[in-house]
Tab-separated table of C-alpha atoms and ligand atoms in Angstrom:
chain	number	residue	atom	x	y	z
A	4	UNK	CA	-0.021	-0.032	0.087
A	5	UNK	CA	1.381	3.277	-0.782
A	6	UNK	CA	-0.117	6.296	1.244
A	7	UNK	CA	0.094	9.813	-0.552
A	8	UNK	CA	-1.120	12.802	1.696
A	9	UNK	CA	-1.160	16.163	-0.178
A	10	UNK	CA	-1.605	19.518	2.014
A	11	UNK	CA	-3.597	21.802	0.011
A	12	UNK	CA	-3.886	24.481	2.638
A	13	UNK	CA	-3.486	28.469	1.123
A	14	UNK	CA	-0.858	29.057	3.659
A	15	UNK	CA	1.244	26.006	2.268
A	16	UNK	CA	1.437	27.562	-0.756
A	17	UNK	CA	4.812	29.293	-1.201
A	18	UNK	CA	6.647	28.381	-4.423
A	19	UNK	CA	5.729	28.642	-7.974
A	20	UNK	CA	7.029	25.957	-10.121
A	21	UNK	CA	8.879	27.962	-13.052
A	22	UNK	CA	7.970	26.839	-16.440
A	23	UNK	CA	11.701	26.834	-17.507
A	24	UNK	CA	11.736	23.606	-15.393
A	25	UNK	CA	10.609	22.171	-18.625
A	26	UNK	CA	13.055	23.642	-20.768
A	27	UNK	CA	14.992	22.050	-23.426
A	28	UNK	CA	18.632	21.726	-25.188
A	29	UNK	CA	19.728	21.636	-28.669
A	30	UNK	CA	23.399	21.432	-29.650
A	31	UNK	CA	25.459	21.091	-32.847
A	32	UNK	CA	25.785	17.514	-32.246
A	33	UNK	CA	24.887	14.400	-34.408
A	34	UNK	CA	21.320	15.075	-36.208
A	35	UNK	CA	20.193	17.379	-33.423
A	36	UNK	CA	20.295	20.691	-35.365
A	37	UNK	CA	21.047	19.517	-38.896
A	38	UNK	CA	18.387	17.029	-40.020
A	39	UNK	CA	16.662	17.239	-36.621
A	40	UNK	CA	15.320	20.856	-36.599
A	41	UNK	CA	17.264	22.162	-39.874
A	42	UNK	CA	16.696	20.991	-43.257
A	43	UNK	CA	17.214	23.937	-45.208
A	44	UNK	CA	14.928	26.112	-47.231
A	45	UNK	CA	15.365	24.078	-50.448
A	46	UNK	CA	14.266	20.518	-48.343
A	47	UNK	CA	11.596	18.859	-49.847
A	48	UNK	CA	10.658	18.304	-45.987
A	49	UNK	CA	7.971	20.790	-45.325
A	50	UNK	CA	9.849	23.756	-43.479
A	51	UNK	CA	9.481	27.316	-42.810
A	52	UNK	CA	12.556	29.177	-43.545
A	53	UNK	CA	14.593	26.005	-43.364
A	54	UNK	CA	13.211	24.768	-39.982
A	55	UNK	CA	10.881	21.505	-39.737
A	56	UNK	CA	7.237	22.105	-39.411
A	57	UNK	CA	6.619	19.064	-37.748
A	58	UNK	CA	9.211	19.148	-35.037
A	59	UNK	CA	7.971	22.847	-34.340
A	60	UNK	CA	4.282	21.653	-34.032
A	61	UNK	CA	5.044	18.672	-31.444
A	62	UNK	CA	7.258	20.898	-29.395
A	63	UNK	CA	4.738	23.730	-29.536
A	64	UNK	CA	2.139	21.216	-28.387
A	65	UNK	CA	4.325	20.508	-24.874
A	66	UNK	CA	4.634	24.138	-24.248
A	67	UNK	CA	8.410	24.296	-24.514
A	68	UNK	CA	9.512	27.230	-22.692
A	69	UNK	CA	12.850	27.761	-23.322
A	70	UNK	CA	15.930	26.399	-25.580
A	71	UNK	CA	19.484	25.949	-24.668
A	72	UNK	CA	21.966	26.708	-27.709
A	73	UNK	CA	24.798	26.127	-29.309
A	74	UNK	CA	25.972	23.526	-26.793
A	75	UNK	CA	27.103	21.472	-24.604
A	76	UNK	CA	31.148	21.246	-25.308
A	77	UNK	CA	30.418	22.803	-28.916
A	78	UNK	CA	29.522	26.100	-27.367
A	79	UNK	CA	33.279	26.431	-25.906
A	80	UNK	CA	34.291	26.394	-29.560
A	81	UNK	CA	31.830	27.985	-31.283
A	82	UNK	CA	32.719	31.444	-32.885
A	83	UNK	CA	29.586	33.135	-33.540
A	84	UNK	CA	30.790	35.472	-36.580
A	85	UNK	CA	31.117	32.347	-38.404
A	86	UNK	CA	27.418	31.843	-38.218
A	87	UNK	CA	26.035	35.092	-39.554
A	88	UNK	CA	25.747	36.626	-43.115
A	89	UNK	CA	25.032	34.869	-46.291
A	90	UNK	CA	24.422	31.061	-45.885
A	91	UNK	CA	26.580	29.813	-48.577
A	92	UNK	CA	29.643	31.801	-47.782
A	93	UNK	CA	29.643	31.375	-44.344
A	94	UNK	CA	33.118	29.836	-43.167
A	95	UNK	CA	33.277	25.624	-42.246
A	96	UNK	CA	34.802	24.128	-39.274
A	97	UNK	CA	35.646	20.687	-37.547
A	98	UNK	CA	33.235	19.812	-34.861
A	99	UNK	CA	35.880	18.057	-32.849
A	100	UNK	CA	33.793	17.026	-30.210
A	101	UNK	CA	31.145	15.079	-32.131
A	102	UNK	CA	32.335	12.698	-34.781
A	103	UNK	CA	34.656	14.964	-36.164
A	104	UNK	CA	32.172	16.352	-38.825
A	105	UNK	CA	32.494	19.512	-40.799
A	106	UNK	CA	30.175	22.081	-39.386
A	107	UNK	CA	29.064	24.651	-42.396
A	108	UNK	CA	27.525	26.701	-40.022
A	109	UNK	CA	23.937	27.255	-41.994
A	110	UNK	CA	22.187	27.391	-38.661
A	111	UNK	CA	23.534	30.352	-36.693
A	112	UNK	CA	22.082	33.270	-34.452
A	113	UNK	CA	19.397	34.532	-36.997
A	114	UNK	CA	18.339	30.610	-37.501
A	115	UNK	CA	18.405	30.279	-33.624
A	116	UNK	CA	16.238	33.374	-32.912
A	117	UNK	CA	13.807	32.454	-35.971
A	118	UNK	CA	13.433	28.970	-34.417
A	119	UNK	CA	12.350	30.291	-30.871
A	120	UNK	CA	10.220	32.733	-32.561
A	121	UNK	CA	8.361	29.637	-34.208
A	122	UNK	CA	8.408	27.673	-31.047
A	123	UNK	CA	6.991	30.573	-29.078
A	124	UNK	CA	10.116	30.103	-26.294
A	125	UNK	CA	12.700	31.863	-24.847
A	126	UNK	CA	16.242	31.664	-26.112
A	127	UNK	CA	18.999	30.309	-23.790
A	128	UNK	CA	22.396	30.983	-25.340
A	129	UNK	CA	25.730	29.512	-23.943
A	130	UNK	CA	28.732	31.894	-24.837
A	131	UNK	CA	32.346	30.676	-25.398
A	132	UNK	CA	34.946	31.028	-22.611
A	133	UNK	CA	37.136	27.867	-23.081
A	134	UNK	CA	38.366	29.056	-26.437
A	135	UNK	CA	36.698	32.440	-27.011
A	136	UNK	CA	37.555	36.041	-25.554
A	137	UNK	CA	35.497	38.403	-23.598
A	138	UNK	CA	35.468	40.500	-26.014
A	139	UNK	CA	33.790	37.966	-28.727
A	140	UNK	CA	30.990	37.072	-25.875
A	141	UNK	CA	30.407	40.849	-25.409
A	142	UNK	CA	29.978	41.717	-29.243
A	143	UNK	CA	27.686	38.651	-29.439
A	144	UNK	CA	25.192	40.239	-26.712
A	145	UNK	CA	25.671	43.609	-28.279
A	146	UNK	CA	24.777	42.230	-31.675
A	147	UNK	CA	21.700	40.561	-30.307
A	148	UNK	CA	20.501	43.174	-28.230
A	149	UNK	CA	21.828	46.979	-28.860
A	150	UNK	CA	19.364	49.300	-30.356
A	151	UNK	CA	21.654	52.083	-31.268
A	152	UNK	CA	24.387	52.725	-33.708
A	153	UNK	CA	27.332	50.612	-33.297
A	154	UNK	CA	29.556	48.659	-35.488
A	155	UNK	CA	27.935	44.710	-34.143
A	156	UNK	CA	24.402	46.494	-34.632
A	157	UNK	CA	25.318	47.773	-38.081
A	158	UNK	CA	26.474	44.302	-39.049
A	159	UNK	CA	22.949	42.816	-37.735
A	160	UNK	CA	21.257	45.532	-39.854
A	161	UNK	CA	23.434	44.711	-43.043
A	162	UNK	CA	22.671	40.785	-42.112
A	163	UNK	CA	18.832	41.520	-42.331
A	164	UNK	CA	17.557	42.153	-38.529
A	165	UNK	CA	16.704	45.801	-38.270
A	166	UNK	CA	15.686	45.448	-34.613
A	167	UNK	CA	17.222	43.809	-31.986
A	168	UNK	CA	16.080	40.644	-30.443
A	169	UNK	CA	15.893	39.843	-26.672
A	170	UNK	CA	17.368	37.555	-24.869
A	171	UNK	CA	17.325	36.733	-20.975
A	172	UNK	CA	19.451	33.618	-20.192
A	173	UNK	CA	22.947	33.568	-21.012
A	174	UNK	CA	25.408	31.251	-20.154
A	175	UNK	CA	29.198	31.763	-19.515
A	176	UNK	CA	30.774	28.852	-20.594
A	177	UNK	CA	30.045	25.112	-20.310
A	178	UNK	CA	31.732	22.298	-18.505
A	179	UNK	CA	34.848	24.683	-18.191
A	180	UNK	CA	36.211	21.934	-15.601
A	181	UNK	CA	36.598	19.302	-18.415
A	182	UNK	CA	35.705	20.159	-22.293
A	183	UNK	CA	35.160	23.757	-21.887
A	184	UNK	CA	38.977	24.216	-20.957
A	185	UNK	CA	39.742	21.873	-18.076
A	186	UNK	CA	39.731	24.545	-15.364
A	187	UNK	CA	39.812	24.522	-11.550
A	188	UNK	CA	36.913	25.793	-9.759
A	189	UNK	CA	38.935	28.860	-8.458
A	190	UNK	CA	40.351	29.824	-11.840
A	191	UNK	CA	36.718	29.306	-13.606
A	192	UNK	CA	35.519	31.587	-10.815
A	193	UNK	CA	37.844	34.572	-11.621
A	194	UNK	CA	36.731	34.105	-15.465
A	195	UNK	CA	33.174	33.782	-14.439
A	196	UNK	CA	33.636	37.549	-13.117
A	197	UNK	CA	35.665	38.805	-15.757
A	198	UNK	CA	33.385	37.564	-18.541
A	199	UNK	CA	30.272	38.414	-16.739
A	200	UNK	CA	31.207	42.044	-16.223
A	201	UNK	CA	31.139	42.734	-20.119
A	202	UNK	CA	27.763	40.921	-20.277
A	203	UNK	CA	26.263	43.970	-20.822
A	204	UNK	CA	22.285	44.819	-20.436
A	205	UNK	CA	21.858	46.758	-23.722
A	206	UNK	CA	18.878	48.878	-24.496
A	207	UNK	CA	16.509	47.439	-21.972
A	208	UNK	CA	17.539	43.818	-22.569
A	209	UNK	CA	17.968	42.199	-18.964
A	210	UNK	CA	20.383	38.937	-18.795
A	211	UNK	CA	19.998	36.341	-16.537
A	212	UNK	CA	23.510	35.207	-16.064
A	213	UNK	CA	24.518	31.473	-15.353
A	214	UNK	CA	27.793	30.266	-14.245
A	215	UNK	CA	29.193	26.777	-14.909
A	216	UNK	CA	28.658	24.528	-11.951
A	217	UNK	CA	30.018	21.093	-11.553
A	218	UNK	CA	28.920	17.590	-13.229
A	219	UNK	CA	26.689	15.486	-10.519
A	220	UNK	CA	28.784	12.347	-11.500
A	221	UNK	CA	31.773	13.584	-9.875
A	222	UNK	CA	32.480	12.254	-6.462
A	223	UNK	CA	30.412	14.707	-3.978
A	224	UNK	CA	33.215	16.393	-2.325
A	225	UNK	CA	34.281	17.845	-5.879
A	226	UNK	CA	30.854	18.895	-6.546
A	227	UNK	CA	30.393	20.790	-3.369
A	228	UNK	CA	33.897	22.099	-3.809
A	229	UNK	CA	33.049	23.703	-7.196
A	230	UNK	CA	30.038	25.320	-6.015
A	231	UNK	CA	31.516	26.130	-2.518
A	232	UNK	CA	34.453	28.002	-4.432
A	233	UNK	CA	31.853	29.779	-6.852
A	234	UNK	CA	29.340	30.881	-4.499
A	235	UNK	CA	32.146	32.491	-2.091
A	236	UNK	CA	33.661	34.155	-5.115
A	237	UNK	CA	30.374	35.928	-6.447
A	238	UNK	CA	29.007	36.416	-2.907
A	239	UNK	CA	31.704	39.077	-2.345
A	240	UNK	CA	30.866	40.802	-5.490
A	241	UNK	CA	28.072	42.595	-7.062
A	242	UNK	CA	24.690	41.066	-7.237
A	243	UNK	CA	23.894	41.365	-10.878
A	244	UNK	CA	26.575	39.642	-11.974
A	245	UNK	CA	24.974	35.798	-11.477
A	246	UNK	CA	21.591	34.608	-11.287
A	247	UNK	CA	21.952	30.924	-11.535
A	248	UNK	CA	24.982	28.126	-11.480
A	249	UNK	CA	24.251	25.505	-13.605
A	250	UNK	CA	24.256	21.517	-12.769
A	251	UNK	CA	24.616	18.532	-15.274
A	252	UNK	CA	23.824	15.109	-14.482
A	253	UNK	CA	23.265	12.227	-16.542
A	254	UNK	CA	21.757	8.715	-15.737
A	255	UNK	CA	23.888	5.932	-16.995
A	256	UNK	CA	23.506	2.548	-15.779
A	257	UNK	CA	27.249	1.675	-16.771
A	258	UNK	CA	29.381	2.808	-19.593
A	259	UNK	CA	28.143	0.357	-22.250
A	260	UNK	CA	24.434	-0.195	-21.095
A	261	UNK	CA	22.029	-0.531	-24.040
A	262	UNK	CA	18.824	1.464	-24.596
A	263	UNK	CA	16.463	-1.144	-25.375
A	264	UNK	CA	18.433	-4.472	-23.987
A	265	UNK	CA	17.155	-3.847	-20.288
A	266	UNK	CA	17.698	-6.392	-17.450
A	267	UNK	CA	16.017	-5.843	-14.348
A	268	UNK	CA	19.400	-5.409	-12.772
A	269	UNK	CA	19.959	-2.799	-15.057
A	270	UNK	CA	16.665	-1.179	-14.662
A	271	UNK	CA	17.122	-0.997	-10.779
A	272	UNK	CA	20.452	0.803	-11.177
A	273	UNK	CA	18.842	3.343	-13.522
A	274	UNK	CA	15.902	3.941	-10.921
A	275	UNK	CA	19.000	4.659	-8.111
A	276	UNK	CA	21.292	6.642	-10.304
A	277	UNK	CA	18.038	8.855	-11.304
A	278	UNK	CA	16.704	9.174	-7.779
A	279	UNK	CA	20.640	10.261	-6.880
A	280	UNK	CA	19.523	14.050	-8.398
A	281	UNK	CA	17.479	14.436	-5.167
A	282	UNK	CA	20.458	14.200	-2.963
A	283	UNK	CA	22.532	15.995	-5.267
A	284	UNK	CA	20.050	19.185	-5.307
A	285	UNK	CA	19.713	18.804	-1.554
A	286	UNK	CA	23.791	18.438	-0.847
A	287	UNK	CA	24.166	21.468	-3.431
A	288	UNK	CA	21.420	23.474	-1.997
A	289	UNK	CA	22.985	23.333	1.528
A	290	UNK	CA	26.135	24.950	0.229
A	291	UNK	CA	24.340	27.429	-1.676
A	292	UNK	CA	22.220	28.593	1.307
A	293	UNK	CA	25.348	29.186	3.324
A	294	UNK	CA	25.987	32.227	1.058
A	295	UNK	CA	22.602	32.826	-0.043
A	296	UNK	CA	19.913	31.841	2.119
A	297	UNK	CA	17.205	33.795	0.472
A	298	UNK	CA	17.674	31.476	-2.914
A	299	UNK	CA	18.346	34.367	-4.990
A	300	UNK	CA	20.934	32.618	-7.216
A	301	UNK	CA	19.039	29.647	-8.651
A	302	UNK	CA	20.161	25.983	-9.737
A	303	UNK	CA	19.998	25.638	-13.203
A	304	UNK	CA	20.172	22.023	-14.447
A	305	UNK	CA	20.790	22.520	-17.914
A	306	UNK	CA	21.970	19.168	-19.195
A	307	UNK	CA	20.028	16.114	-17.714
A	308	UNK	CA	18.791	12.740	-19.105
A	309	UNK	CA	19.836	9.331	-19.610
A	310	UNK	CA	22.901	8.116	-21.513
A	311	UNK	CA	23.010	4.720	-23.126
A	312	UNK	CA	25.425	3.301	-25.831
A	313	UNK	CA	24.675	4.737	-29.290
A	314	UNK	CA	22.339	2.617	-31.743
A	315	UNK	CA	23.732	-0.096	-33.735
A	316	UNK	CA	25.393	1.309	-37.092
A	317	UNK	CA	25.225	4.743	-36.158
A	318	UNK	CA	28.167	7.199	-35.802
A	319	UNK	CA	29.794	6.901	-32.089
A	320	UNK	CA	29.904	10.906	-31.956
A	321	UNK	CA	26.153	11.370	-32.522
A	322	UNK	CA	24.931	10.035	-29.223
A	323	UNK	CA	21.972	8.576	-31.116
A	324	UNK	CA	19.877	6.600	-28.912
A	325	UNK	CA	16.412	5.081	-28.743
A	326	UNK	CA	14.023	5.744	-25.807
A	327	UNK	CA	11.773	3.455	-23.748
A	328	UNK	CA	9.346	3.010	-20.838
A	329	UNK	CA	12.668	3.403	-18.550
A	330	UNK	CA	13.397	6.694	-20.150
A	331	UNK	CA	9.843	7.668	-19.742
A	332	UNK	CA	9.987	6.978	-15.861
A	333	UNK	CA	13.463	8.798	-15.366
A	334	UNK	CA	11.974	11.847	-16.774
A	335	UNK	CA	8.988	11.578	-14.604
A	336	UNK	CA	11.352	11.069	-11.555
A	337	UNK	CA	13.383	14.031	-12.259
A	338	UNK	CA	10.356	16.312	-13.121
A	339	UNK	CA	8.805	15.501	-9.799
A	340	UNK	CA	12.146	16.017	-7.924
A	341	UNK	CA	12.900	19.270	-9.867
A	342	UNK	CA	9.112	20.518	-9.002
A	343	UNK	CA	9.683	19.218	-5.318
A	344	UNK	CA	12.899	21.536	-5.114
A	345	UNK	CA	11.298	24.564	-7.319
A	346	UNK	CA	12.376	27.373	-4.317
A	347	UNK	CA	16.443	26.293	-5.746
A	348	UNK	CA	15.732	25.014	-9.131
A	349	UNK	CA	14.657	27.669	-11.793
A	350	UNK	CA	15.248	25.695	-15.129
A	351	UNK	CA	16.331	22.484	-16.107
A	352	UNK	CA	17.168	21.415	-19.885
A	353	UNK	CA	16.851	17.996	-20.825
A	354	UNK	CA	19.320	16.484	-23.251
A	355	UNK	CA	18.554	16.716	-26.025
A	356	UNK	CA	15.442	17.902	-27.950
A	357	UNK	CA	16.046	15.773	-31.273
A	358	UNK	CA	17.888	12.624	-32.236
A	359	UNK	CA	20.654	13.101	-29.600
A	360	UNK	CA	20.665	11.312	-26.145
A	361	UNK	CA	17.144	11.390	-24.062
A	362	UNK	CA	15.383	12.893	-26.862
A	363	UNK	CA	12.028	14.115	-27.491
A	364	UNK	CA	11.854	13.310	-31.087
A	365	UNK	CA	13.701	11.030	-33.238
A	366	UNK	CA	13.550	11.632	-37.189
A	367	UNK	CA	14.135	9.739	-40.084
A	368	UNK	CA	14.305	12.020	-43.225
A	369	UNK	CA	10.648	13.084	-43.485
A	370	UNK	CA	9.193	11.041	-40.818
A	371	UNK	CA	9.327	11.701	-37.097
A	372	UNK	CA	8.531	9.855	-34.038
A	373	UNK	CA	7.452	10.947	-30.489
A	374	UNK	CA	9.383	9.512	-27.723
A	375	UNK	CA	7.988	8.203	-24.458
A	376	UNK	CA	9.907	10.958	-22.693
A	377	UNK	CA	8.156	13.403	-25.225
A	378	UNK	CA	4.575	12.045	-23.832
A	379	UNK	CA	5.801	12.530	-20.123
A	380	UNK	CA	6.632	16.143	-20.855
A	381	UNK	CA	3.098	16.322	-22.672
A	382	UNK	CA	1.373	14.752	-19.420
A	383	UNK	CA	3.581	17.076	-16.980
A	384	UNK	CA	3.114	20.268	-18.806
A	385	UNK	CA	0.342	21.045	-16.504
A	386	UNK	CA	2.926	21.919	-13.728
A	387	UNK	CA	4.183	24.647	-15.344
A	388	UNK	CA	3.732	28.179	-13.542
A	389	UNK	CA	1.418	26.291	-11.059
A	390	UNK	CA	2.094	26.293	-7.501
A	391	UNK	CA	3.745	23.494	-5.559
A	392	UNK	CA	1.810	21.882	-3.121
A	393	UNK	CA	3.483	19.777	-0.298
A	394	UNK	CA	3.347	15.877	-0.539
A	395	UNK	CA	4.463	13.245	1.508
A	396	UNK	CA	4.774	9.788	-0.069
A	397	UNK	CA	4.898	6.490	2.306
A	398	UNK	CA	5.326	3.931	0.180
A	399	UNK	CA	6.327	0.270	-0.040
A	400	UNK	CA	10.023	-0.622	-1.036
A	401	UNK	CA	10.606	-2.087	-4.543
A	402	UNK	CA	14.506	-2.800	-4.037
A	403	UNK	CA	16.865	-2.337	-0.734
A	404	UNK	CA	16.320	1.269	-0.285
A	405	UNK	CA	14.151	2.340	-2.901
A	406	UNK	CA	10.457	3.202	-2.635
A	407	UNK	CA	8.500	2.587	-5.264
A	408	UNK	CA	6.105	5.801	-5.640
A	409	UNK	CA	7.305	8.717	-6.019
A	410	UNK	CA	5.627	12.325	-7.400
A	411	UNK	CA	4.839	15.338	-6.853
A	412	UNK	CA	1.618	18.015	-6.885
A	413	UNK	CA	0.823	21.484	-7.811
A	414	UNK	CA	-2.542	23.847	-8.099
A	415	UNK	CA	-2.569	26.034	-11.306
A	416	UNK	CA	-4.400	29.492	-11.037
A	417	UNK	CA	-7.753	28.225	-12.625
A	418	UNK	CA	-8.204	25.847	-9.314
A	419	UNK	CA	-6.896	22.621	-10.498
A	420	UNK	CA	-4.846	20.547	-8.683
A	421	UNK	CA	-2.750	17.819	-10.412
A	422	UNK	CA	-1.000	14.795	-8.569
A	423	UNK	CA	1.730	13.384	-10.980
A	424	UNK	CA	2.817	9.762	-9.941
A	425	UNK	CA	4.981	7.264	-10.866
A	426	UNK	CA	5.719	3.395	-9.857
A	427	UNK	CA	9.226	2.550	-10.642
A	428	UNK	CA	8.527	-1.307	-9.797
A	429	UNK	CA	8.260	-3.371	-12.973
A	430	UNK	CA	6.341	-6.217	-11.441
A	431	UNK	CA	3.946	-5.161	-9.094
A	432	UNK	CA	0.589	-3.012	-9.421
A	433	UNK	CA	0.561	-1.125	-5.999
A	434	UNK	CA	-2.768	-0.380	-4.190
A	435	UNK	CA	-2.323	3.575	-3.639
A	436	UNK	CA	-4.397	6.252	-1.176
A	437	UNK	CA	-4.048	9.804	-2.179
A	438	UNK	CA	-5.422	11.920	0.833
A	439	UNK	CA	-6.336	15.611	0.178
A	440	UNK	CA	-6.201	17.378	3.390
A	441	UNK	CA	-8.350	20.286	4.030
A	442	UNK	CA	-10.821	19.019	0.835
A	443	UNK	CA	-14.108	17.286	0.200
A	444	UNK	CA	-13.376	15.450	-2.943
A	445	UNK	CA	-17.478	14.379	-3.112
A	446	UNK	CA	-18.595	17.298	-5.736
A	447	UNK	CA	-15.319	17.486	-7.603
A	448	UNK	CA	-14.604	16.247	-10.939
A	449	UNK	CA	-11.667	14.057	-11.446
A	450	UNK	CA	-9.803	12.921	-14.691
A	451	UNK	CA	-6.516	11.166	-15.245
A	452	UNK	CA	-3.911	10.512	-17.860
A	453	UNK	CA	-1.505	7.200	-17.672
A	454	UNK	CA	1.462	6.128	-19.752
A	455	UNK	CA	2.347	2.585	-19.053
A	456	UNK	CA	3.945	-0.514	-20.911
A	457	UNK	CA	4.019	-4.370	-20.448
A	458	UNK	CA	7.875	-4.342	-21.163
A	459	UNK	CA	10.408	-2.356	-19.739
A	460	UNK	CA	11.877	-1.743	-23.228
A	461	UNK	CA	8.428	-0.779	-24.777
A	462	UNK	CA	9.216	1.984	-27.334
A	463	UNK	CA	7.996	3.684	-30.386
A	464	UNK	CA	9.638	3.015	-33.918
A	465	UNK	CA	9.451	4.699	-37.303
A	466	UNK	CA	7.130	1.437	-38.345
A	467	UNK	CA	5.140	1.376	-34.908
A	468	UNK	CA	5.404	5.207	-33.864
A	469	UNK	CA	2.509	4.586	-31.289
A	470	UNK	CA	3.008	2.061	-29.083
A	471	UNK	CA	3.295	3.575	-26.320
A	472	UNK	CA	1.433	7.139	-25.651
A	473	UNK	CA	-0.767	8.463	-22.754
A	474	UNK	CA	-4.519	6.998	-22.157
A	475	UNK	CA	-7.189	8.054	-20.205
A	476	UNK	CA	-7.348	6.188	-17.135
A	477	UNK	CA	-11.097	5.313	-16.660
A	478	UNK	CA	-12.578	7.234	-13.741
A	479	UNK	CA	-14.329	3.678	-12.622
A	480	UNK	CA	-10.806	2.932	-11.714
A	481	UNK	CA	-10.667	5.453	-8.733
A	482	UNK	CA	-12.712	4.874	-5.301
A	483	UNK	CA	-13.555	8.423	-3.893
A	484	UNK	CA	-14.126	8.510	-0.307
A	485	UNK	CA	-14.357	11.965	1.056
A	486	UNK	CA	-11.011	13.692	1.023
A	487	UNK	CA	-9.357	10.483	-0.256
A	488	UNK	CA	-8.951	8.833	-3.757
A	489	UNK	CA	-7.991	5.134	-3.907
A	490	UNK	CA	-6.763	3.053	-6.823
A	491	UNK	CA	-4.254	0.416	-8.080
A	492	UNK	CA	-1.303	2.114	-9.609
A	493	UNK	CA	-0.144	-0.073	-12.363
A	494	UNK	CA	3.482	-1.741	-12.509
A	495	UNK	CA	6.235	0.955	-14.133
A	496	UNK	CA	3.348	3.006	-14.962
A	497	UNK	CA	3.071	7.250	-14.722
A	498	UNK	CA	0.045	8.730	-13.794
A	499	UNK	CA	-1.247	12.477	-13.767
A	500	UNK	CA	-4.429	13.184	-11.652
A	501	UNK	CA	-6.569	16.312	-12.271
A	502	UNK	CA	-9.003	17.358	-9.626
A	503	UNK	CA	-10.837	20.412	-10.568
A	504	UNK	CA	-12.021	22.216	-7.731
B	29	AHR	O1	25.097	16.197	-24.250
B	29	AHR	C1	25.917	15.980	-24.816
B	29	AHR	C2	27.384	16.692	-23.457
B	29	AHR	O2	27.299	16.293	-22.673
B	29	AHR	C3	27.390	17.852	-23.730
B	29	AHR	O3	27.749	18.460	-25.041
B	29	AHR	C4	28.182	18.315	-22.821
B	29	AHR	O4	28.177	19.733	-21.876
B	29	AHR	C5	28.101	17.105	-21.574
B	29	AHR	O5	29.392	16.752	-21.270
């Protein structure tokens, strides 16, 4: 039996779940940008100014709030001036991190802003600290946002963009402890202050600056050391140099675990690794609280998701993997954890949107497949911008210290409560009771959607794209008594219940 208790009291509603927790990440890696988003204006695949219509439509449906670009490791090797001007004359470069392929720079700043405009989402750019210069980063911001008369603005106007764009989210380097320059925490913190000083707010645009944080896969002492050094450094300086610190955390069950050949041992390890994100946020939060008890500086988990062995026959530098019910559960566990920590976690970007790692969408020429992870984002979009409700879950154990049921709850401005729950146990259905304190459910309407599978590796393919998709969970499955909802939660399933007040 699992007992879920939710406090619906007004006084308990303190924190709003930022829509940016449901953010995305697109890098010049494999087939994410090229073939994924960008097919070019002359393609026979339906497109708007070179951007695929089908992927735009699918991502708009899940209310994509923001998109991080151009990397990843690629960001610290990217020189933005190579990606502007006439497409045909843009210089090429070698994408040394990802397969050593030639990057033709056909997708650059103007195309990125057009993409965000078509998606209706906020742009998030990660600038180059590893191999760039302070001047290069500062000029990029001027090119994008300044509305006066300057060499950068004239360059932009010559390239066809009269008015400046707006951009809020700006990353100062990516993984600078590794692919972004192999720096120490001390060295990066100094560089961060230097770079961010010259990330100016032009023409009414206000930047939200995000510093590079640690990787959750590091030993915890190293994770906390990076955060401690950075927080100490920025604490003693002006408050407007930093708004967020990033954290990257990938879920892997060993270095060569397959996406689709899943033993129960590998399933279990995956669940443990996924749930470690909770502990990481708590521990990092303790260090941040030491310097910033009012939680002004936010935690930005700008890369997260599963990382499996690449699919047979694909370029090992392209990180193309299938996506199963296991990935869906990993997504729901993360999103629930992020929701429950929304006082500190302001943004999270799953890696990566199309054809790379834990993707929302897979493409094959003109065909697309929506993955089980996409469906979780679709089911969970109802938490975006809603107020978090406190939830307490006592559930039976699946294995060792792992409880089976996990979840979060929120109430939106239309007085709708949403409860998302997942059962990580692949073998047993679980009798579940949800108590909504301070409520009488007798006159309330209830509805629910569920994503479930019979196999741990159930997935969608180009031949069978709808194997796995959310279904309505019939209200006859629920027993409602006063403030309690009782039902049997199927094994390895994700459910979102809506209670309209
Ligand atoms: O998402 C793939 C890579 O993982 C990113 O480029 C890098 O930041 C991380 O190590």
